[in-house]
Amino acid sequence: MKEPFILFIHPQGYNWLSKDIDITRIANIMPPYGLLMLSSYLEKRNIKNEILDLYAYPEKKEDILKKIKELSPTHIGITCTTSSFFDGLEIAKMVKENFKEIEVIFGGVHPTSIYERILKNFKEIDYIVVGEGEETIHQLLTFEDKEKVKGIALRKDGKVLFTGRRNLIEDLDALPFPAYHKLKNFPEKYLLPIFNYPRSPSTTFLTSRGCPFNCSYCDRSVFGPTFRAHSSDYLIEHLKFLKSSYRIRHINIYDDNFLLDKNRVLEFCEKILKEDLKITFNCIGRANHLDDEVLKNLKKAGCWMINIGVESGDEELLKPHRAKPEIEKIKEIVRKIKENGIRVKGLFMMGIPGETRETIEKTIRFALENPFDDLNVTKFTPFPGTPVYEKIKEYGEFKEDWALM
């Protein structure tokens, strides 16, 4: 049996407006964090792997084929969202047409959510990693009997076989730091979204996994409904590593629920100050997880901006879709964030089922009447894996075009 060697690929994806005027890569190229974690996990276990980040460095078909031929991997691992799935599929087709011996593995939120449909319809994909991927990908590469690997979907006798969910990793501190060294020109090439950082070099940072809430528009299929977090000691060592190895001066904490555990947040802030890290950071939070004590400590530790999920200025519209909308609480917390000298970004969503001209106007008024420094407005999208996806047709007509989602 040939020694396993996996080439991880982050697909380029496309801006739906035009392939020629895609401005997203000018000011928003974030490292493929999930692949970095898989890579470091395998590296620690002496499994050869490389990362090809086509989002940061788009390449022509012939150049991708040339690179695959040079590296000669046994497996290709492709991560994708709903909108980048077809780009990943094109790579899979290209691999199968030119290197039939290479097995193709898909993972990420989209394949996890609808693995059966994907394997039924796209023969170019051999396996799908369902859910959290570190130990699953390791076993998939090293076990001869694939049916004994928990957390994968594959074909058997013309039917899709799912081996069952793997238990989630309880001790996140057992994981190695992401394999940043596998990225070309990290961190210089990897720019956070514009207006999201006061200084550079900067990068994304994850401190926890999982979400205990059940918002209708959020996909929790990969990390599950259980909140699991790194210890503050692990996080401080990670920050020290980023500073010493890559001169990182600002981090964008991308957790869904960084602020969920108040004591953990306070301990994290305390240790940043104790170690005199002199690092700034952003985070995302819910208004009901913030109070004066937390805000004061966040500011002291270097918090530069907090993103607050608002979605809509109409509380009645939100009630069927999100626990505790608390619009008045959001107003109060936005004001307190500003009083503590921290920037605040409002995260809004248009087109939630039930939306009307009046609710949109209410949201616009809410955005303008409160002291947000920045606004992020997206359109409601019922992605596969979200609770609302299962019943979206109850609300009206739905054209499921993954490339446009």
GROMACS .gro file of C-alpha atoms in nm, residues 5-10 50 52 64 67-69 71-79 88 91-92 94-96 99 101-107 124-127 137 140-141:
model
   42
    5PHE     CA    1  -0.022   1.180   0.073
    6ILE     CA    2  -0.312   1.421   0.052
    7LEU     CA    3  -0.321   1.748  -0.137
    8PHE     CA    4  -0.579   1.978   0.021
    9ILE     CA    5  -0.739   2.225  -0.219
   10HIS     CA    6  -0.928   2.542  -0.131
   50GLU     CA    7   0.020   2.000   0.118
   52LEU     CA    8  -0.314   2.448  -0.264
   64ILE     CA    9  -0.331   2.279  -1.140
   67LYS     CA   10   0.112   2.070  -0.981
   68ILE     CA   11  -0.084   1.751  -0.910
   69LYS     CA   12   0.141   1.556  -1.146
   71LEU     CA   13   0.332   1.619  -0.624
   72SER     CA   14   0.173   1.282  -0.710
   73PRO     CA   15  -0.067   1.265  -0.413
   74THR     CA   16  -0.272   0.957  -0.332
   75HIS     CA   17  -0.571   1.171  -0.234
   76ILE     CA   18  -0.717   1.513  -0.311
   77GLY     CA   19  -0.913   1.681  -0.028
   78ILE     CA   20  -1.147   1.963  -0.126
   79THR     CA   21  -1.332   2.186   0.119
   88GLY     CA   22  -1.459   2.220  -0.631
   91ILE     CA   23  -1.141   2.021  -0.992
   92ALA     CA   24  -1.267   1.674  -0.897
   94MET     CA   25  -1.031   1.723  -1.382
   95VAL     CA   26  -0.856   1.492  -1.135
   96LYS     CA   27  -1.061   1.187  -1.235
   99PHE     CA   28  -0.542   1.075  -1.260
  101GLU     CA   29  -0.587   0.638  -0.929
  102ILE     CA   30  -0.625   0.947  -0.706
  103GLU     CA   31  -0.917   0.932  -0.462
  104VAL     CA   32  -1.119   1.250  -0.413
  105ILE     CA   33  -1.250   1.351  -0.070
  106PHE     CA   34  -1.490   1.639  -0.007
  107GLY     CA   35  -1.561   1.809   0.325
  124GLU     CA   36  -1.629   1.218  -0.928
  125ILE     CA   37  -1.638   1.230  -0.546
  126ASP     CA   38  -1.525   0.912  -0.367
  127TYR     CA   39  -1.574   1.009  -0.002
  137ILE     CA   40  -0.944   1.230   0.765
  140LEU     CA   41  -0.973   0.760   0.612
  141LEU     CA   42  -0.613   0.787   0.488
   0.00000   0.00000   0.00000
